[in-house]
Short mmCIF file of C-alpha atoms in Angstrom, two decimals:
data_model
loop_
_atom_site.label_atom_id
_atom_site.label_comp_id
_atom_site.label_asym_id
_atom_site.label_seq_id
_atom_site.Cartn_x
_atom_site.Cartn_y
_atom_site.Cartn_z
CA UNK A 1 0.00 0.00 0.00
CA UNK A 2 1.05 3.37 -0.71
CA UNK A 3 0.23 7.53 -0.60
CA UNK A 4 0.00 9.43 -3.36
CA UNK A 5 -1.03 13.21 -2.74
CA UNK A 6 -2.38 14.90 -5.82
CA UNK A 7 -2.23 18.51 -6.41
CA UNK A 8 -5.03 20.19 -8.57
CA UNK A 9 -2.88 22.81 -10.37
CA UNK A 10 -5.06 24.27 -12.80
CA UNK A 11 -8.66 23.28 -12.66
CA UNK A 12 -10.99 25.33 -9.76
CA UNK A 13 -11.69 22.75 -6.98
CA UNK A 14 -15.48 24.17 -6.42
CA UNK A 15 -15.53 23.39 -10.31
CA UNK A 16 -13.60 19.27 -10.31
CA UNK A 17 -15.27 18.14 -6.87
CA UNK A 18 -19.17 19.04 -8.69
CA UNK A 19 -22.25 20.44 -6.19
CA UNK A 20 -22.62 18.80 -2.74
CA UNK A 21 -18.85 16.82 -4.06
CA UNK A 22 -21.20 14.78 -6.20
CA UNK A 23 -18.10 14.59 -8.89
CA UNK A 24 -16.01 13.29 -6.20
CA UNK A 25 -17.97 10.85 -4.70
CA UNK A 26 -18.59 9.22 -8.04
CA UNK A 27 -14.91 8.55 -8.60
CA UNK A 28 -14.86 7.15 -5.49
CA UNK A 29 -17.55 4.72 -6.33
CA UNK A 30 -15.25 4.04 -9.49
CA UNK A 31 -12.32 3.53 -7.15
CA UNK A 32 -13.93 1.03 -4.95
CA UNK A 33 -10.19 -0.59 -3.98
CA UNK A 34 -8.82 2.87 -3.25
CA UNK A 35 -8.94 5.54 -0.09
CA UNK A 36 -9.15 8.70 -0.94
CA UNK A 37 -9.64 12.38 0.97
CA UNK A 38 -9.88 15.80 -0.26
CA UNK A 39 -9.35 19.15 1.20
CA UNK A 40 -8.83 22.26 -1.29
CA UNK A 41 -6.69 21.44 -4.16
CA UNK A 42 -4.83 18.68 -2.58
CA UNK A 43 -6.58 14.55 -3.03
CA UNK A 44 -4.46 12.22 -0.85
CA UNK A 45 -5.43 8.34 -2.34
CA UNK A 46 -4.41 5.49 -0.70
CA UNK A 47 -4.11 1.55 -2.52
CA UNK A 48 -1.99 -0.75 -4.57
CA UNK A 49 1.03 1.30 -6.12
CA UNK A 50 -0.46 0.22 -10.16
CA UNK A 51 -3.92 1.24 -9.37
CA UNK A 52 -2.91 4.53 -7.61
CA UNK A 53 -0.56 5.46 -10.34
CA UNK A 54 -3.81 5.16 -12.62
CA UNK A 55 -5.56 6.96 -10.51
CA UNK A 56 -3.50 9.89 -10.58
CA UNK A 57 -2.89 9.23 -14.43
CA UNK A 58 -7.17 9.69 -14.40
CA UNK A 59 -7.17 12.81 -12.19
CA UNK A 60 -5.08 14.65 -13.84
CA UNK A 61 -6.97 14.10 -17.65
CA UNK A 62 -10.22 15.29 -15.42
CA UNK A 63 -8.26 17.92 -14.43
CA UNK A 64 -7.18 19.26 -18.08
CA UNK A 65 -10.81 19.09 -18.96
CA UNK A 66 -11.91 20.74 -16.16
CA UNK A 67 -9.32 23.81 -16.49
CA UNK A 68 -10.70 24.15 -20.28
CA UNK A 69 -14.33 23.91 -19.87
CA UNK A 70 -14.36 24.99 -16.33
CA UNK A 71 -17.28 22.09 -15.78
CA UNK A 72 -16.94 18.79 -14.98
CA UNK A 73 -19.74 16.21 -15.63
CA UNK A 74 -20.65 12.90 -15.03
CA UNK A 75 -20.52 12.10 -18.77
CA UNK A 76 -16.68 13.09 -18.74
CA UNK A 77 -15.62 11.92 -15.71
CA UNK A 78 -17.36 7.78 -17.10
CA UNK A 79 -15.65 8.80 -20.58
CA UNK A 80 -11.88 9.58 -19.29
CA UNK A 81 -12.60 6.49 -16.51
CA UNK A 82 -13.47 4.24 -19.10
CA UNK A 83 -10.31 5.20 -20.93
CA UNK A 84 -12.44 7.10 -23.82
CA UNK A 85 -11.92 10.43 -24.89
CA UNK A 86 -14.55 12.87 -23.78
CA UNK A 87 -17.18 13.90 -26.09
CA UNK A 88 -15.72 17.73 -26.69
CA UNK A 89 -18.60 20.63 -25.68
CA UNK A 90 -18.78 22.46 -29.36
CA UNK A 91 -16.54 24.88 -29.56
CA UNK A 92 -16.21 26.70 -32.91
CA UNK A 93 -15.52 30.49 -32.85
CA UNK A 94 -15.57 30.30 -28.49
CA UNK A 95 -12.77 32.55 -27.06
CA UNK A 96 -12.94 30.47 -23.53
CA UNK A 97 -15.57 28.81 -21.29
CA UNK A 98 -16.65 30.97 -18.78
CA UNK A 99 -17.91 30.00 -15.31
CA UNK A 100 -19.81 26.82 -15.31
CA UNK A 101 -19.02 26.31 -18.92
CA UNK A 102 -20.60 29.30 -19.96
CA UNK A 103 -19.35 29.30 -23.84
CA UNK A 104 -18.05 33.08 -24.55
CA UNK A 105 -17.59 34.19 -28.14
CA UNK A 106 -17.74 36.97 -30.64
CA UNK A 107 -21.40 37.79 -31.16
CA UNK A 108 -20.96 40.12 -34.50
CA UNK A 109 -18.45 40.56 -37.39
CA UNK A 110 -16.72 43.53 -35.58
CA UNK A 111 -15.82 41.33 -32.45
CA UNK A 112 -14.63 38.54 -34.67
CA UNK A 113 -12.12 40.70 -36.49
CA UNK A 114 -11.03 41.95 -32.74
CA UNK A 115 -10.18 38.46 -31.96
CA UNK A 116 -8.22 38.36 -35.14
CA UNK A 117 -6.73 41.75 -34.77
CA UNK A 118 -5.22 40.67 -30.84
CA UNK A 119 -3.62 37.44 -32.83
CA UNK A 120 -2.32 39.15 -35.79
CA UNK A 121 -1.03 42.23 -33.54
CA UNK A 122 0.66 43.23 -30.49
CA UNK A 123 -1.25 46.53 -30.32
CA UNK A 124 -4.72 46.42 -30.69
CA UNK A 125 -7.07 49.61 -30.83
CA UNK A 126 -10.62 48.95 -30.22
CA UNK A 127 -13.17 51.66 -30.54
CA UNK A 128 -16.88 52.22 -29.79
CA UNK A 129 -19.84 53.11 -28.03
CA UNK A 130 -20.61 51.43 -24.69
CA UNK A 131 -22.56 48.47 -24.53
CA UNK A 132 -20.62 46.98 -27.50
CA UNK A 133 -18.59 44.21 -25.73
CA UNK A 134 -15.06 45.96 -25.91
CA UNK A 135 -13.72 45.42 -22.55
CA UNK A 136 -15.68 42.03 -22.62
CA UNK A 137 -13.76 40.56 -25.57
CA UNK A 138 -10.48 42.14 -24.04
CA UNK A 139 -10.31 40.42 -21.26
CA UNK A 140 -11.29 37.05 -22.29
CA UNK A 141 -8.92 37.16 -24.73
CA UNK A 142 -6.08 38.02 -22.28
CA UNK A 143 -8.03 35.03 -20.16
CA UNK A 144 -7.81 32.78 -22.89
CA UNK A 145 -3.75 33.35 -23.66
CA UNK A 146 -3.25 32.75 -19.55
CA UNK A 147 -4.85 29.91 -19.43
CA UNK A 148 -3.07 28.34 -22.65
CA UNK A 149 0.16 29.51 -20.92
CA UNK A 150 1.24 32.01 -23.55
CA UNK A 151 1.94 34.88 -21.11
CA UNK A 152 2.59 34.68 -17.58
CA UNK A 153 0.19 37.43 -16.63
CA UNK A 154 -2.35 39.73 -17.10
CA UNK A 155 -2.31 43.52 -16.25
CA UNK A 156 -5.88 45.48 -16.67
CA UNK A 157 -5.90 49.05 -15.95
CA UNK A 158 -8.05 52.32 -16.28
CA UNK A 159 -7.13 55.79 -16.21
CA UNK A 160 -9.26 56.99 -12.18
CA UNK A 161 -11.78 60.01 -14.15
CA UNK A 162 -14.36 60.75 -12.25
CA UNK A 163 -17.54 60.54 -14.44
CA UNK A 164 -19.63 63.18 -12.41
CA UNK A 165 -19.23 61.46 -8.87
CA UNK A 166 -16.44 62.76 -6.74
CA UNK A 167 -15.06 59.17 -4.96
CA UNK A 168 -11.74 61.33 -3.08
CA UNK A 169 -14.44 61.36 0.44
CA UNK A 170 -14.88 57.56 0.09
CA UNK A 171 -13.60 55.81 3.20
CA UNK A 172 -11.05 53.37 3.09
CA UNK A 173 -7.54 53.08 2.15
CA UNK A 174 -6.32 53.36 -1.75
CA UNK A 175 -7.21 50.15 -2.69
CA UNK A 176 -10.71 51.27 -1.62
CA UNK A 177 -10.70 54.57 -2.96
CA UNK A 178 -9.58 53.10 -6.43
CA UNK A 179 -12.00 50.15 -6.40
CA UNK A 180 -15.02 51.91 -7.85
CA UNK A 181 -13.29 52.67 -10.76
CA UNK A 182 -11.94 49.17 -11.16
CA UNK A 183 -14.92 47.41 -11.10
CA UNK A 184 -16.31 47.06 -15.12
CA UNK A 185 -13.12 45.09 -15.06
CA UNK A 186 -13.49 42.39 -11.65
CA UNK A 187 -16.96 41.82 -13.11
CA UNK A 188 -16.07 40.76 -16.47
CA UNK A 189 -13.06 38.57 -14.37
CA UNK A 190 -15.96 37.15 -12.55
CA UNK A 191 -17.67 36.13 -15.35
CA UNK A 192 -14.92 34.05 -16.61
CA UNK A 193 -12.48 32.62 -13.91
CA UNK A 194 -14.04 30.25 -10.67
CA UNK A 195 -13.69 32.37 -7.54
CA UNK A 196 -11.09 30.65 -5.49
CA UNK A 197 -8.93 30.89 -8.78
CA UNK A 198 -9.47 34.40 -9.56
CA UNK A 199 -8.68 35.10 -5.40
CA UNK A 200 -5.76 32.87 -6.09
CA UNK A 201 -4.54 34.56 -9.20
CA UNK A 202 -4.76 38.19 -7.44
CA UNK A 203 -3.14 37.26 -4.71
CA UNK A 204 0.23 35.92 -6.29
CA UNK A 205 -0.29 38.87 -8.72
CA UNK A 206 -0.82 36.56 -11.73
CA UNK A 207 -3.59 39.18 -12.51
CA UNK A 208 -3.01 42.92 -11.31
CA UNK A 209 -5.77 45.76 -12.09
CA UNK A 210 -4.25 48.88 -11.39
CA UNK A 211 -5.29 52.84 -12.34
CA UNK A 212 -3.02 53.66 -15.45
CA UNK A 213 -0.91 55.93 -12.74
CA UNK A 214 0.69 52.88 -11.63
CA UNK A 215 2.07 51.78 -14.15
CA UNK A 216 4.87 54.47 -14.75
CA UNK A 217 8.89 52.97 -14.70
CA UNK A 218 7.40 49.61 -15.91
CA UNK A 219 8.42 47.04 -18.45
CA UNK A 220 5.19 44.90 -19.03
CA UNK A 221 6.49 41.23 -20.32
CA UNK A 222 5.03 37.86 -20.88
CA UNK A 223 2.11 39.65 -20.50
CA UNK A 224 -1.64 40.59 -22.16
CA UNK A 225 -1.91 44.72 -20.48
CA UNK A 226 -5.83 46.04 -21.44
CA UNK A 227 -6.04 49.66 -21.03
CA UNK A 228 -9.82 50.26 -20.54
CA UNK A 229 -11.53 53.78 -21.51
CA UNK A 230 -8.70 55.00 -23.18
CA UNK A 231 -10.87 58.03 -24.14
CA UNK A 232 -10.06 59.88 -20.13
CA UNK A 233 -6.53 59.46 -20.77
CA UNK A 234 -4.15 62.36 -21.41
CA UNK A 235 -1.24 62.65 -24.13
CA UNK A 236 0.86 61.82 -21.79
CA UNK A 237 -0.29 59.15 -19.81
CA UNK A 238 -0.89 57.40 -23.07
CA UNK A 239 1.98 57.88 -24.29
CA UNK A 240 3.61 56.71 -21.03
CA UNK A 241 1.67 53.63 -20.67
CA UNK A 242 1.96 52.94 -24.60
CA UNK A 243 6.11 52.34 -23.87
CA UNK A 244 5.19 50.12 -21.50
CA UNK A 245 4.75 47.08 -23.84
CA UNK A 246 7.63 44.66 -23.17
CA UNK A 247 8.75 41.43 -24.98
CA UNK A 248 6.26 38.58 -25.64
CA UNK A 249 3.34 41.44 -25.03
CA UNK A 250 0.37 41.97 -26.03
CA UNK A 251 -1.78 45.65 -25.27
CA UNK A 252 -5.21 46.05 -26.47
CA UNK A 253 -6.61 49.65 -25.71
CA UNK A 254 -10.09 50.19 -25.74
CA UNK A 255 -12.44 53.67 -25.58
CA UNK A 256 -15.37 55.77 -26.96
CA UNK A 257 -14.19 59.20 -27.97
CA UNK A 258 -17.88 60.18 -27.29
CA UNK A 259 -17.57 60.06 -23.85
CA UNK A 260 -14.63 62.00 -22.91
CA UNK A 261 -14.93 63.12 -18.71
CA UNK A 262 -11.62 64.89 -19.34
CA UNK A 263 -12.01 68.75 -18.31
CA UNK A 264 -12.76 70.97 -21.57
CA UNK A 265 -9.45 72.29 -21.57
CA UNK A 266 -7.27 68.86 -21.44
CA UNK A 267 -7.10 67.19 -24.58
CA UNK A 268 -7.86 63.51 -24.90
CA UNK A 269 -4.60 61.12 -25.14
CA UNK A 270 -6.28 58.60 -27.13
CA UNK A 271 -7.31 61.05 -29.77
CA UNK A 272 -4.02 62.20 -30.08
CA UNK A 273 -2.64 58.43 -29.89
CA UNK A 274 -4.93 57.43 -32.54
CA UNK A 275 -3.57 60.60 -34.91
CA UNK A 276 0.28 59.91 -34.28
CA UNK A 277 0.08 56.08 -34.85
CA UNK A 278 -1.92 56.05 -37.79
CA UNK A 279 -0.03 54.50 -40.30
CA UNK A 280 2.59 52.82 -38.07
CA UNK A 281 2.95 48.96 -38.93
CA UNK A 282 1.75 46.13 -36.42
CA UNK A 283 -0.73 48.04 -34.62
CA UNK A 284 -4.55 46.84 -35.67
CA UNK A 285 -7.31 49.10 -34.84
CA UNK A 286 -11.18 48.00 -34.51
CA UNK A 287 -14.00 50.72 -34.73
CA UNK A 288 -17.65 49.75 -33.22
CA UNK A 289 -20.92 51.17 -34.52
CA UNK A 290 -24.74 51.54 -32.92
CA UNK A 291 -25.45 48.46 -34.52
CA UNK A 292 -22.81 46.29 -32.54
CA UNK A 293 -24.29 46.84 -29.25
CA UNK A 294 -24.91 43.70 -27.31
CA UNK A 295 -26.66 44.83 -24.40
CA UNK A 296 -30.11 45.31 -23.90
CA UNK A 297 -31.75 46.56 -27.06
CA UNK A 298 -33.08 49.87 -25.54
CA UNK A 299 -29.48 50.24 -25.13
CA UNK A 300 -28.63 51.12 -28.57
CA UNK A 301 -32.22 53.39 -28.85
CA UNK A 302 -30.86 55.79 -25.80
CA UNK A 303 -27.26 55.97 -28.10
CA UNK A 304 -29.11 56.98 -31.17
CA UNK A 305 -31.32 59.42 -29.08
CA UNK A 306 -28.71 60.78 -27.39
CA UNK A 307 -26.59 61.35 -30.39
CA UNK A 308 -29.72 63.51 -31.97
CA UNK A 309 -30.45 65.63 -28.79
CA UNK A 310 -27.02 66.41 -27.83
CA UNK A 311 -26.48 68.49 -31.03
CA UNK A 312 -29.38 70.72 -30.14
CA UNK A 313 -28.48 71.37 -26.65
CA UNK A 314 -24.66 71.60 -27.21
CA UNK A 315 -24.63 69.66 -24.01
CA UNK A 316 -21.98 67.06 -22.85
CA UNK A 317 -22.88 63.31 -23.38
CA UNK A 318 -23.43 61.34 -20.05
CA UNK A 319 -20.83 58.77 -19.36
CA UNK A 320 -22.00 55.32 -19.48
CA UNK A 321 -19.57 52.34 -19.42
#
């Protein structure tokens, strides 16, 4: 008889153990010969040294399915047990499987040629009104070259313009202070990465969201950096956090030059940034319309409505995000 203790490297434990550990208690029963406990990522197993080392041969092929569909079923767990190959969940144009295998994809031609601008380029410019997915597609592209090990991190950051709400009287320290700003970007995180993970990944600073002031004196390597509402930064913040891109890097900038919270008198860096790099090589730059709006429908009726009234009034646009 001998130990083996099994470390669950990539796939979310909440995700491989199933509801109530209804995943793990149907290896067991598969196992009958074996012992076996579980705590976080670790599974200690117990038994004959052959049937052990097939065990762990078993976990780990759960475990690889697990990390790339972020779901484990019973289906998969009989089909890699039986020594089959799991029936794959279709997965033509999906960027990454969100949480509990949520499939997440381009939904229109202009996020499809996004997708193929990131891969083609290491500077990506993608432009818009809100509502169109932008930040979305971002960051589960920067997801999807984590998890498929092609950069080491990811670095998501947004310049801290107050959009009518002064935050400087919030309580709290600067973490909380800057949070509110930060927040478009957690939730799309949420959407796409188990929570223990995501904790795990923040914590060891596999993923850092930072306001764009932060990231002055850096080198950004091995690394997917989103700049998010691009449109509030000045010429030279851009500029600064545009030198940041290091080797094996990829920077996708997104922003809607419609909603610029800038004062009157600053100019806007991504205008400028958009002007200057026009025609330089290896950048790719994506521009959204009305009609790629993927939130609610109304959504895209207040856009148009706005864009008529404003006009007449001479008024600034509302921020939305």
């Amino acid at each position: 008889m001998i130990e083996r203790i099994i470390i669950l490297e990539q796939a979310d434990p909440v995700s491989f153990y199933g509801v109530n550990n209804a995943n793990l208690q149907l290896i067991r029963n598969l196992f009958p010969k074996l012992r076996m406990a579980a705590r976080g990522s670790v599974i200690k197993v117990i038994g004959d040294e052959q049937e052990t080392a097939d065990f762990e041969k078993k976990i780990h092929e759960l475990e690889n399915y697990c990390a790339k569909y972020n779901s484990l079923n019973e289906d998969a767990i009989l089909d890699v047990l039986r020594g089959e190959t799991p029936k794959d969940v279709k997965s033509d144009g999906v960027i990454i499987f969100g949480i509990n295998g949520k499939p997440i994809s381009a939904r229109n031609a202009n996020q499809q040629l996004m997708v193929q601008s990131v891969l083609n380029n290491d500077l990506t410019f993608a432009l818009g009104p809100a509502g169109t997915g932008k930040t979305y597609i971002a960051i589960a592209l920067a997801v999807r070259a984590l998890k498929n090990k092609e950069v080491r991190k990811i670095i998501l950051s947004r310049p801290a313009v107050e959009a009518g709400e002064k935050l400087g009287f919030l309580p709290g320290d600067m973490k909380d202070k800057i949070d509110p700003y930060l927040q478009p970007l957690y939730d799309a995180l949420e959407d796409m990465i188990p929570a223990a993970k995501l904790k795990e990944y923040m914590e060891n600073n596999t993923i850092q969201i930072a306001p764009l002031a932060f990231m002055r004196g850096r080198t950004l390597n091995d690394a997917v950096i989103v700049l998010d509402e691009a449109q509030n930064t000045t010429t030279h913040q851009i500029k600064m956090f545009l030198t940041r891109l290091g080797m094996n890097a990829k920077m996708i900038i997104t922003g809607d030059v419609t909603q610029i919270d800038l004062p009157r008198s600053v100019p806007s860096g991504l205008m400028q940034a958009l002007k200057v790099l026009k025609d330089v090589p290896g950048i790719g730059r994506i521009e959204y319309g009305k009609k790629d709006i993927v939130r609610h429908p109304l959504v895209q009726r207040i856009v148009q409505a706005y864009e008529k009234f404003q006009p007449e009034e001479g008024s600034d646009t509302p921020a939305t995000t």
